[in-house]
PDB file of C-alpha atoms (C1' of nucleotides) in Angstrom:
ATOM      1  CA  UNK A   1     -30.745  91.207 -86.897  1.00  0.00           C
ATOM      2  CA  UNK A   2     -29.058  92.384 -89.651  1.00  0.00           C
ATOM      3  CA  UNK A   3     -32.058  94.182 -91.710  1.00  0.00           C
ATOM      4  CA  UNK A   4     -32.883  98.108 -90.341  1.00  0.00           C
ATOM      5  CA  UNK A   5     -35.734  97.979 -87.961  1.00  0.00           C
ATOM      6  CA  UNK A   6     -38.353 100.437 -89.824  1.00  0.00           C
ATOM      7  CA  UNK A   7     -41.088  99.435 -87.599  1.00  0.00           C
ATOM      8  CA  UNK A   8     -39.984 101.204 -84.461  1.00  0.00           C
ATOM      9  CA  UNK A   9     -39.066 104.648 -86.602  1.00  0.00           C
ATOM     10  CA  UNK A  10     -42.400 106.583 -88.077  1.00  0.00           C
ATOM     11  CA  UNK A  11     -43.058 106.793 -91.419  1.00  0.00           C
ATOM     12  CA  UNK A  12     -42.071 110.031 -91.635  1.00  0.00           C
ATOM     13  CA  UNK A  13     -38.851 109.448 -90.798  1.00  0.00           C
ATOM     14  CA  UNK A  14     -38.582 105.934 -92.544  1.00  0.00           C
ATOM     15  CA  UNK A  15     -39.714 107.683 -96.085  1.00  0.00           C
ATOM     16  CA  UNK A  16     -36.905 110.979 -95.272  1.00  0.00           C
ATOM     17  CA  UNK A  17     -34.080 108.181 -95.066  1.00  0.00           C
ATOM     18  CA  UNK A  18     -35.261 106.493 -98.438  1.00  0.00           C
ATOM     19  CA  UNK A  19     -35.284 109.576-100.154  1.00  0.00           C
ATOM     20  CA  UNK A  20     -31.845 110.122 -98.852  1.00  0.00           C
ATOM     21  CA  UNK A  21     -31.059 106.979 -99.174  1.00  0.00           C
ATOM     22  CA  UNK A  22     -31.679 106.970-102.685  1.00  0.00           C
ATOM     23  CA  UNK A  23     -29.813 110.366-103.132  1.00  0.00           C
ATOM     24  CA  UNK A  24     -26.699 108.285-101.203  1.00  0.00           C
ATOM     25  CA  UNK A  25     -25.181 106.272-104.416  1.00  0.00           C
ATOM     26  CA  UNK A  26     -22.732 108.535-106.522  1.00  0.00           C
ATOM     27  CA  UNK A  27     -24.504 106.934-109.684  1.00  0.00           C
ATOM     28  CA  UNK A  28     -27.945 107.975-108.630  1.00  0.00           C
ATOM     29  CA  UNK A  29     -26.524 111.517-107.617  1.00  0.00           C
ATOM     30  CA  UNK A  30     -25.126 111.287-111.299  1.00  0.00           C
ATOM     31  CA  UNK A  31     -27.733 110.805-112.709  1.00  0.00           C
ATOM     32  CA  UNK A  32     -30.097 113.166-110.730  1.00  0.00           C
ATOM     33  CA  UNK A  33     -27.522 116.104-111.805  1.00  0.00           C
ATOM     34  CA  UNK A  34     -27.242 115.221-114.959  1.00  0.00           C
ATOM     35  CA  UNK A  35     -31.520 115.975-115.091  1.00  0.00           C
ATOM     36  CA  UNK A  36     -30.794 119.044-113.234  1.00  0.00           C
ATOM     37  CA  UNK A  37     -28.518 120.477-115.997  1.00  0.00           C
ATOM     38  CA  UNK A  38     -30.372 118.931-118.668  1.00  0.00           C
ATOM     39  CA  UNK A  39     -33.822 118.961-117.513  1.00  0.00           C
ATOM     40  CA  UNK A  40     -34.959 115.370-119.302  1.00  0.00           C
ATOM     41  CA  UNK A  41     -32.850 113.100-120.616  1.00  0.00           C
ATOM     42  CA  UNK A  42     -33.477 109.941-122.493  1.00  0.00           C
ATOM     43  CA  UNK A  43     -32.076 106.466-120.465  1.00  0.00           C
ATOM     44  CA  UNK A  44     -29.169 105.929-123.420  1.00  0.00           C
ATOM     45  CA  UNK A  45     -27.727 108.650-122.243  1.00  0.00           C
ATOM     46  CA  UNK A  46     -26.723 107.841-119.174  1.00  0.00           C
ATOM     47  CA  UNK A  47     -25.894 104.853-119.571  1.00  0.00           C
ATOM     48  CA  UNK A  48     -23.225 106.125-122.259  1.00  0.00           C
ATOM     49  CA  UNK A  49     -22.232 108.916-119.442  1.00  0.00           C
ATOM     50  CA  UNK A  50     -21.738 106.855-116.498  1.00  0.00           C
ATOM     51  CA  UNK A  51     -18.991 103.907-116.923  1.00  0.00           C
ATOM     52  CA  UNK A  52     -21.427 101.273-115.663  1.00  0.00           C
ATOM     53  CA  UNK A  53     -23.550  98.701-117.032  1.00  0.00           C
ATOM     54  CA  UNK A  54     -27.219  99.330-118.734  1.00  0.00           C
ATOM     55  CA  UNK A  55     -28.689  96.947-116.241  1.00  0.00           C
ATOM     56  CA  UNK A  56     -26.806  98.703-113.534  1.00  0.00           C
ATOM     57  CA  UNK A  57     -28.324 102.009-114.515  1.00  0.00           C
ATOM     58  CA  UNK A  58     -31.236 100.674-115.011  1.00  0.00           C
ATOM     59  CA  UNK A  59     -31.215  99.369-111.797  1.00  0.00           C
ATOM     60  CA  UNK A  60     -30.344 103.058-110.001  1.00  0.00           C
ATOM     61  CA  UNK A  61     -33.267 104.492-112.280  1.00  0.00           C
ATOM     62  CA  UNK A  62     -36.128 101.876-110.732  1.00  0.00           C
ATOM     63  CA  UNK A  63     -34.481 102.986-107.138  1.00  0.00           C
ATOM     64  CA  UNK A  64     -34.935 107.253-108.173  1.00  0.00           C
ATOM     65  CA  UNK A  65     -38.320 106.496-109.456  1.00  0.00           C
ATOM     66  CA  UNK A  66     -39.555 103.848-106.535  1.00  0.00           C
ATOM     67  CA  UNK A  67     -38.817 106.733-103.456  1.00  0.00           C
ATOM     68  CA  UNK A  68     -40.498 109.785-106.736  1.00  0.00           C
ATOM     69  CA  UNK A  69     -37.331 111.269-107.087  1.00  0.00           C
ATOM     70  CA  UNK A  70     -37.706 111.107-110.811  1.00  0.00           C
ATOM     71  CA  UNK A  71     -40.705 109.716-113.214  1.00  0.00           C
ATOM     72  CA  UNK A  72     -39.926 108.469-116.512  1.00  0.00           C
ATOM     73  CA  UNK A  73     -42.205 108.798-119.572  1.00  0.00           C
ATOM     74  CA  UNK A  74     -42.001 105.896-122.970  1.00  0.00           C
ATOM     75  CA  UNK A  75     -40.678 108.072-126.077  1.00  0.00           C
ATOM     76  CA  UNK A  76     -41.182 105.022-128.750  1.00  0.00           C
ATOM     77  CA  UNK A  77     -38.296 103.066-127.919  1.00  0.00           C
ATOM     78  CA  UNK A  78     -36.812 105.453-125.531  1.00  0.00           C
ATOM     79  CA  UNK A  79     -37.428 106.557-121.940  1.00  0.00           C
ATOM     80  CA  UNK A  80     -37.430 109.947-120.661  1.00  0.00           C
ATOM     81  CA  UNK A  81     -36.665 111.060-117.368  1.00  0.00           C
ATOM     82  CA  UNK A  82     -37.480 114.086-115.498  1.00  0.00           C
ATOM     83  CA  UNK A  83     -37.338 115.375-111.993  1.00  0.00           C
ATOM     84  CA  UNK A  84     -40.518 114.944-109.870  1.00  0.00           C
ATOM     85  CA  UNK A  85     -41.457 118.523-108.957  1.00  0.00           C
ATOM     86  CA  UNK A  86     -43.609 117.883-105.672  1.00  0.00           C
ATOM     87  CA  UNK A  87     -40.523 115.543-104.281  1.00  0.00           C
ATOM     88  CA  UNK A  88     -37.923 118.318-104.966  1.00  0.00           C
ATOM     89  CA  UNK A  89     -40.482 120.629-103.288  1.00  0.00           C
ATOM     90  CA  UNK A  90     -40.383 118.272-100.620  1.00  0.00           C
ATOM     91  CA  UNK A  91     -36.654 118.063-100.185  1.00  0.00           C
ATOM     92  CA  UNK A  92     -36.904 121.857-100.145  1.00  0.00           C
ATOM     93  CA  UNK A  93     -39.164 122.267 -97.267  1.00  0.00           C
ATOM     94  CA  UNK A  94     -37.554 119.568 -95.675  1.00  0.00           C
ATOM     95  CA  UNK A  95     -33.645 120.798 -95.719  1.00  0.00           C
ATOM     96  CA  UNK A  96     -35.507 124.833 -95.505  1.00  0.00           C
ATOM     97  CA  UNK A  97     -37.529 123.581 -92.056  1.00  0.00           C
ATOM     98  CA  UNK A  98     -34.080 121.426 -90.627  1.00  0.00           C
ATOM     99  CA  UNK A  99     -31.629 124.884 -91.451  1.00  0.00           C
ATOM    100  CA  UNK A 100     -34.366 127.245 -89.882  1.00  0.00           C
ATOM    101  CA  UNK A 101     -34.318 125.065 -86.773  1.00  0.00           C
ATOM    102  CA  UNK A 102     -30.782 124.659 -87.092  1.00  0.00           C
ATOM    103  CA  UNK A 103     -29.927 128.559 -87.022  1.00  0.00           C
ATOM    104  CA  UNK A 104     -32.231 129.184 -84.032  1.00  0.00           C
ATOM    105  CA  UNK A 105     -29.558 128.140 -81.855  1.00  0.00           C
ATOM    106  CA  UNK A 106     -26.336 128.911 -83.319  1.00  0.00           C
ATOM    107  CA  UNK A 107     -25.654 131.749 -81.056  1.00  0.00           C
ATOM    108  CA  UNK A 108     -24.976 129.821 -77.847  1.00  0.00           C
ATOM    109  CA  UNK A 109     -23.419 126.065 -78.815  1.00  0.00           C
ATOM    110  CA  UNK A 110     -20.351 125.062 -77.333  1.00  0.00           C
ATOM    111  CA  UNK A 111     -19.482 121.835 -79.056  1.00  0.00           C
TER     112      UNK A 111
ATOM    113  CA  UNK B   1     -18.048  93.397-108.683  1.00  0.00           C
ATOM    114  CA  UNK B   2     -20.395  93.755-105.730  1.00  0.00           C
ATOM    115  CA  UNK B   3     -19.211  97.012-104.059  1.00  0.00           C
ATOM    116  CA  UNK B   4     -19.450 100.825-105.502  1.00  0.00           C
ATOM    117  CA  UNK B   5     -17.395 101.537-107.771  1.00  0.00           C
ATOM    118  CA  UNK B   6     -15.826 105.044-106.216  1.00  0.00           C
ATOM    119  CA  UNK B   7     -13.609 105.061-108.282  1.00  0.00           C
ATOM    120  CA  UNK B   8     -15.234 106.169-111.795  1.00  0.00           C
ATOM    121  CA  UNK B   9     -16.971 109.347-110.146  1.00  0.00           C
ATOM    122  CA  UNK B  10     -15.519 112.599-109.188  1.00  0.00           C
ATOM    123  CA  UNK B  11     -14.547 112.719-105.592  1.00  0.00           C
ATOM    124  CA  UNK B  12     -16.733 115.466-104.545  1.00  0.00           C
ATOM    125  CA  UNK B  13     -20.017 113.889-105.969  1.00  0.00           C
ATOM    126  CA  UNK B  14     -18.525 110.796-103.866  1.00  0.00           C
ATOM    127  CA  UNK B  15     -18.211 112.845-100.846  1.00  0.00           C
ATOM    128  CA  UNK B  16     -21.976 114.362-101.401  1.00  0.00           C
ATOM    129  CA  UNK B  17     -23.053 110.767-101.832  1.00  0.00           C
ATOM    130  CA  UNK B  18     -21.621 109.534 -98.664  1.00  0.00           C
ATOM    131  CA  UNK B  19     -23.448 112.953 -96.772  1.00  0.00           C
ATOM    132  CA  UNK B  20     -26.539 111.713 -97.922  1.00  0.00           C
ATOM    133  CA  UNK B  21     -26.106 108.806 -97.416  1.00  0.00           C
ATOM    134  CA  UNK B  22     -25.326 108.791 -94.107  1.00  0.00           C
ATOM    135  CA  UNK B  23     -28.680 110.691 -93.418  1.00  0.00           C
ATOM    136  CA  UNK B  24     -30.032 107.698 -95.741  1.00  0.00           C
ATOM    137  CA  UNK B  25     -31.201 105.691 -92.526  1.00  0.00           C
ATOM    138  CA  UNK B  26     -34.033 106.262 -90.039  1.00  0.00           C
ATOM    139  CA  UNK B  27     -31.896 105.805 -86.835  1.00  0.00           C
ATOM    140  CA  UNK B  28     -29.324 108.183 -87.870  1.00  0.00           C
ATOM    141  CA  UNK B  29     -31.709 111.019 -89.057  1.00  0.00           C
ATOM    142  CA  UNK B  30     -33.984 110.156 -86.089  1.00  0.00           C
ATOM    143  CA  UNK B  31     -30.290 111.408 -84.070  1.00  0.00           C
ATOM    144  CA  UNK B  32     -29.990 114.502 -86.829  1.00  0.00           C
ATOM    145  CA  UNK B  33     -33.491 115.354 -85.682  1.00  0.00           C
ATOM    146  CA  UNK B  34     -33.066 115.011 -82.039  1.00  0.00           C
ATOM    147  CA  UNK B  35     -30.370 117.414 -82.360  1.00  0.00           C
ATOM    148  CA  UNK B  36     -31.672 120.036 -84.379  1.00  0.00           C
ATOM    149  CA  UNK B  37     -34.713 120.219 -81.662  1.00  0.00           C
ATOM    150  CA  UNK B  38     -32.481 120.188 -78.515  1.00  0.00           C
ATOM    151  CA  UNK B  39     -29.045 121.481 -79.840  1.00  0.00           C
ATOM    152  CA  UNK B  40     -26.395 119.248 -78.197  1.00  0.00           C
ATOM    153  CA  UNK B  41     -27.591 115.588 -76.737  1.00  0.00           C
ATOM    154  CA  UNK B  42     -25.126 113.365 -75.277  1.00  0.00           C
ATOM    155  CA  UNK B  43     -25.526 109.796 -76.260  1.00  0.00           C
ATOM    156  CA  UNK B  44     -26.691 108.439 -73.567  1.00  0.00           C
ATOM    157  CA  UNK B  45     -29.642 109.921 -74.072  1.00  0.00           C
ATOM    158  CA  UNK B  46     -29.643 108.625 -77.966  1.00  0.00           C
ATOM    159  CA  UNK B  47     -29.301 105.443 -76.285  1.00  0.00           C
ATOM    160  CA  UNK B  48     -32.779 105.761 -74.242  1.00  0.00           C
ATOM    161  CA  UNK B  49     -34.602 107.520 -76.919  1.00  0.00           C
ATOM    162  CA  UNK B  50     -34.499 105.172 -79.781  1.00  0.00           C
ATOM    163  CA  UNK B  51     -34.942 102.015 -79.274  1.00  0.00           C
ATOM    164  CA  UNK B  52     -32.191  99.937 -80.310  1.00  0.00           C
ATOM    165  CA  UNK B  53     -28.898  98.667 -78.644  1.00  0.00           C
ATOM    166  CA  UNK B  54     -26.403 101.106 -76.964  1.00  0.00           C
ATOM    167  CA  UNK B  55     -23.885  99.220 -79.834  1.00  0.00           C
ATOM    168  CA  UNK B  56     -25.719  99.770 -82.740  1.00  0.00           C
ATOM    169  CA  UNK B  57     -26.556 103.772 -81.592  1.00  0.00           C
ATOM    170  CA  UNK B  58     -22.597 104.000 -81.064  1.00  0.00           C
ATOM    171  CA  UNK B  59     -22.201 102.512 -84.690  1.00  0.00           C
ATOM    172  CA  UNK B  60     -24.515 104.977 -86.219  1.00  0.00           C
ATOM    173  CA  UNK B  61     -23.424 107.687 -84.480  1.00  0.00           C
ATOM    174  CA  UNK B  62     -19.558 106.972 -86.088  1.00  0.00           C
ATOM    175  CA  UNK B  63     -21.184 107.058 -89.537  1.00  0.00           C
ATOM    176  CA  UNK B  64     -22.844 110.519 -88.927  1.00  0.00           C
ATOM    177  CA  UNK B  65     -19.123 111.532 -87.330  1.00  0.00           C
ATOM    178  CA  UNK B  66     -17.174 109.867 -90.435  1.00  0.00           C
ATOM    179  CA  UNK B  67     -18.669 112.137 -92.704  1.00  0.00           C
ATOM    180  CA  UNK B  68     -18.945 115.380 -90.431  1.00  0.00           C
ATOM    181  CA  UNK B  69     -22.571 116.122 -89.880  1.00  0.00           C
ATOM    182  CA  UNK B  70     -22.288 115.665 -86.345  1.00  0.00           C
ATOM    183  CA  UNK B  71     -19.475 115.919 -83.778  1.00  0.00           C
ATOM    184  CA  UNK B  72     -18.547 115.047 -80.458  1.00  0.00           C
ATOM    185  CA  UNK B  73     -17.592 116.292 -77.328  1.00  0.00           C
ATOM    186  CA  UNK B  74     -15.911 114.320 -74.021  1.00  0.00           C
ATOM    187  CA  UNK B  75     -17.911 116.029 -70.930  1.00  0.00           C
ATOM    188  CA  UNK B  76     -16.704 113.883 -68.052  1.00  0.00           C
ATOM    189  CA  UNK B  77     -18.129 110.164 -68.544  1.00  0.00           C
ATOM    190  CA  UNK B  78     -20.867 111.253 -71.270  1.00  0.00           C
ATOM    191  CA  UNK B  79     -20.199 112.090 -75.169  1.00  0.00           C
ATOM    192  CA  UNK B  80     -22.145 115.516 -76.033  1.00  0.00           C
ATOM    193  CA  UNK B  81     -22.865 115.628 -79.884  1.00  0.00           C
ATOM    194  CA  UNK B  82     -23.657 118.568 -81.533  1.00  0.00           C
ATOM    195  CA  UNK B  83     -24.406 119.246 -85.398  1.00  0.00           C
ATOM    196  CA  UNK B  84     -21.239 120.709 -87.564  1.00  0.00           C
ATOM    197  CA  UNK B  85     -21.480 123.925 -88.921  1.00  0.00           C
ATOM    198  CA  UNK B  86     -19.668 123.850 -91.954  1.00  0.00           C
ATOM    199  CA  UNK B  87     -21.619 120.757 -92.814  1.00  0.00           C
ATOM    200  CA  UNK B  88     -24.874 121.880 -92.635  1.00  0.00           C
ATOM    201  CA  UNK B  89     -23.748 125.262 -94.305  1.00  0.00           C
ATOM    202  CA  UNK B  90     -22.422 122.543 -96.991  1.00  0.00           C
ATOM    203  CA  UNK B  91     -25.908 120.592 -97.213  1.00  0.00           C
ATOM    204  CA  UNK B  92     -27.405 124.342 -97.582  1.00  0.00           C
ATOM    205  CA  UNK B  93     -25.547 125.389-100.360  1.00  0.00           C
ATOM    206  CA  UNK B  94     -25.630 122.494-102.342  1.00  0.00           C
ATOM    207  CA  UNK B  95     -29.491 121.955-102.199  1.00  0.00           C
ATOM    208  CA  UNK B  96     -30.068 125.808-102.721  1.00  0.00           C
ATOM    209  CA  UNK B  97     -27.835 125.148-105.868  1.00  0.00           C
ATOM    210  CA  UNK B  98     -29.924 122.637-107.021  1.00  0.00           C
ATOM    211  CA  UNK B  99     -33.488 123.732-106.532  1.00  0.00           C
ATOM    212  CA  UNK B 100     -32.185 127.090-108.381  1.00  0.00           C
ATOM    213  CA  UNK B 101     -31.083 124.850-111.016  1.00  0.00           C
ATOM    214  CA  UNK B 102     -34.303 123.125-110.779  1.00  0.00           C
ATOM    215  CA  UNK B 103     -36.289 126.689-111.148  1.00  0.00           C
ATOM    216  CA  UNK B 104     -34.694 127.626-114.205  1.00  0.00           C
ATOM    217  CA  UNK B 105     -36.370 124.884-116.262  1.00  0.00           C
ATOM    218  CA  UNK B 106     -39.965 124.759-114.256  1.00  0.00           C
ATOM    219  CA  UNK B 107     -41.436 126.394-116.955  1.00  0.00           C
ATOM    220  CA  UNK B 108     -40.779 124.091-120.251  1.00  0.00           C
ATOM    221  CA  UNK B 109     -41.010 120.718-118.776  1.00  0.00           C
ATOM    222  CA  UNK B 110     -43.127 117.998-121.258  1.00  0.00           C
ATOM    223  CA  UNK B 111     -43.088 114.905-119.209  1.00  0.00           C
TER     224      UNK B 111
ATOM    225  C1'  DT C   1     -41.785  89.224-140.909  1.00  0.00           C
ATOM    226  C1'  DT C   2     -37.058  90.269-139.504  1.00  0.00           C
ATOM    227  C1'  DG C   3     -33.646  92.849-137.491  1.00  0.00           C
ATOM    228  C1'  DT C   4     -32.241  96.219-134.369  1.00  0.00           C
ATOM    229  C1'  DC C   5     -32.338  99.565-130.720  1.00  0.00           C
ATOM    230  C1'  DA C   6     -33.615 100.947-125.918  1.00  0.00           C
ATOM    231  C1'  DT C   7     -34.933  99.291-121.794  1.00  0.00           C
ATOM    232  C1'  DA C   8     -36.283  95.974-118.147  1.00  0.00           C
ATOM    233  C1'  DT C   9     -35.819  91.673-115.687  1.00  0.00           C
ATOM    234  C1'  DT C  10     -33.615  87.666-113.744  1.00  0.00           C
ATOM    235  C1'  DG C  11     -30.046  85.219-111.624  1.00  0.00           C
ATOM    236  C1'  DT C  12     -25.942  85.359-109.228  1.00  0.00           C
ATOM    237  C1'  DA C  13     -21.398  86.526-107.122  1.00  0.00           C
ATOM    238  C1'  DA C  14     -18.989  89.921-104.397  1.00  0.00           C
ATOM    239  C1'  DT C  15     -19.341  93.111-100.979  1.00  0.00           C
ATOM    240  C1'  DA C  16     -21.488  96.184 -97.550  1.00  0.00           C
ATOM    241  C1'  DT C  17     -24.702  97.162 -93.881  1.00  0.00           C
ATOM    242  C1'  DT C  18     -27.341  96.369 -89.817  1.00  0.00           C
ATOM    243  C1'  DG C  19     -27.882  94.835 -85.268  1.00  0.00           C
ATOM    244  C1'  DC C  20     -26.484  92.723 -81.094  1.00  0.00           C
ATOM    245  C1'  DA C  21     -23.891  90.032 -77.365  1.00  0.00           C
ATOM    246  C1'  DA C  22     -19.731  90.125 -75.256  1.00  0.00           C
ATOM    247  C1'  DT C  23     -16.132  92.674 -73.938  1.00  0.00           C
ATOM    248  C1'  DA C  24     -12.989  96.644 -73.585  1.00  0.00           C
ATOM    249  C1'  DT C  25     -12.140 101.386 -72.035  1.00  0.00           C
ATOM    250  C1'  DT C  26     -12.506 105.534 -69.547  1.00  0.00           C
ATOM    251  C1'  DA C  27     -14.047 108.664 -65.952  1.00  0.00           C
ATOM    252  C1'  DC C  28     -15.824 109.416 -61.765  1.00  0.00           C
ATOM    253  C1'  DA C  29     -17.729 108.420 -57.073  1.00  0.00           C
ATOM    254  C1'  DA C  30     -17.719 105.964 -52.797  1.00  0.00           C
TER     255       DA C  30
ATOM    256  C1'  DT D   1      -8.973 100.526 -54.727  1.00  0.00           C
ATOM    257  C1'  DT D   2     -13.576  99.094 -56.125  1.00  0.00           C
ATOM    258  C1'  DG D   3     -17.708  99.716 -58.309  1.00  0.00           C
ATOM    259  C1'  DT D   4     -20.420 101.764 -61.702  1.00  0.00           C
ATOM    260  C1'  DA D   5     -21.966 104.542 -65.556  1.00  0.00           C
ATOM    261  C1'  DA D   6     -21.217 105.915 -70.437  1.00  0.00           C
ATOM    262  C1'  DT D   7     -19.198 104.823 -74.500  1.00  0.00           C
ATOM    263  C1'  DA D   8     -16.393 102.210 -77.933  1.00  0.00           C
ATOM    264  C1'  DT D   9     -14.788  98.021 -80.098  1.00  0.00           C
ATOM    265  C1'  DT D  10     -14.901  93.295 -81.735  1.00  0.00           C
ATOM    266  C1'  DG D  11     -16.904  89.365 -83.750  1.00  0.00           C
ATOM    267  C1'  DC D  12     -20.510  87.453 -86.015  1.00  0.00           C
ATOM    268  C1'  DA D  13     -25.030  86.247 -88.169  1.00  0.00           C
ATOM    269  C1'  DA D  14     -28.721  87.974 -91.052  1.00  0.00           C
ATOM    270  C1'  DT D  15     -29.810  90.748 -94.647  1.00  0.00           C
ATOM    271  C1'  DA D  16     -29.273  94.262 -98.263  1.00  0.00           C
ATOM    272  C1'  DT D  17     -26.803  96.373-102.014  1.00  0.00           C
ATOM    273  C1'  DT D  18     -24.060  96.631-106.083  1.00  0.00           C
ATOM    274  C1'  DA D  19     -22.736  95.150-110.498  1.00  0.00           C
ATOM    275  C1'  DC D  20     -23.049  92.450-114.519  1.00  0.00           C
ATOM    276  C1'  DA D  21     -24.021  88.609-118.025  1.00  0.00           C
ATOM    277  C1'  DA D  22     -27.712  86.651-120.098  1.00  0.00           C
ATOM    278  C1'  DT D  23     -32.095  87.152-121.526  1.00  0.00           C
ATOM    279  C1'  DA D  24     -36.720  89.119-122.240  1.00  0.00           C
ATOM    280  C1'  DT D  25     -39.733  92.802-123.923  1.00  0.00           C
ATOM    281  C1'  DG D  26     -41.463  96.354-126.775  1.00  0.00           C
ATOM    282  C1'  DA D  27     -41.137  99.687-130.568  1.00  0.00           C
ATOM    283  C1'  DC D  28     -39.846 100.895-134.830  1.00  0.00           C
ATOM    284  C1'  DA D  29     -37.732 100.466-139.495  1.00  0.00           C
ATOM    285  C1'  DA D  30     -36.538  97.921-143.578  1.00  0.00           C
TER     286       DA D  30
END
DNA sequence: TTGTCATATTGTAATATTGCAATATTACAA
DNA sequence: TTGTAATATTGCAATATTACAATATGACAA
């Protein structure tokens, strides 16, 4: 006890959650809308936006990149980070598929 | 130090945090997913379906209720869960925000 | 070279999460 | 009433996460 159980969930569902997952720290969220509005953005930036430690945000970073949330590419001293486009596709088909499934029964629910 | 610091982010990207992360584990998406496919469950069910103790379903099932994607019904001795609108219709718009966001820049991106 | 800047890694303390046994609680049926 | 079924709560052990100081690494500039 005390660790979640992946082995008795597919892994499917066990790589869904870590994306999520991942997605589920206000820091991480930060720092993936911060490359939405900015589109790349070098590490020193963040970690001059977000009131937190560089080790800390470096720390989120390796967590975005480990589940391909984002990818990061060495600029000299600097590293740049970008969305990953096939994992955003993926959260797209994923939410798209769970709200079409979702609306085929909203006419007759009576929670 | 040790626990999130809440307090140094804005309280909706908090509150969009704490969605996502409650769909951030297997069990409790495994439950999102057996309601999207049948519509309304009642725990019980849950309980059967995934294998893990009637405790830790109940547990799980608070977390999804905490932060509103699911809610609950009293039908007699059972609980009957269903998904929450306005939650889902949340989860829609702010993942249609971003992948628009995400468009715009598709065509520039160097890394 | 030497210094400095950007980032990563390591070690560690504080805290949170996960899972379950044991035990309520609540509703119904006999 | 008494028993039972479904769910919730409590307490606790095992594990994971979060944050940061200290330190390492790698790239560039003087």
């Amino acid at each position: 006890m005390g660790a979640t159980k992946h082995e008795i969930f597919h892994d499917q569902i066990n790589e869904e959650a870590a994306i999520f997952n991942a997605l589920g720290h206000p820091a991480r969220l930060a720092i993936v809308k911060t490359l939405l509005t900015y589109k790349t953005c070098v590490g020193n930036y963040l970690t001059h936006e977000i009131p937190l430690s560089q080790p800390t945000i470096s720390q989120h970073l390796k967590v975005l990149k480990n589940v391909g949330i984002i990818q990061g590419t060495i600029e000299g001293k600097s590293v740049c980070y970008c969305l990953n486009h096939s994992l955003i596709e993926r959260l797209r088909v994923f939410v798209g598929d769970m709200l079409i499934q979702y609306d085929l029964h909203q006419t007759n629910c009576n929670c």
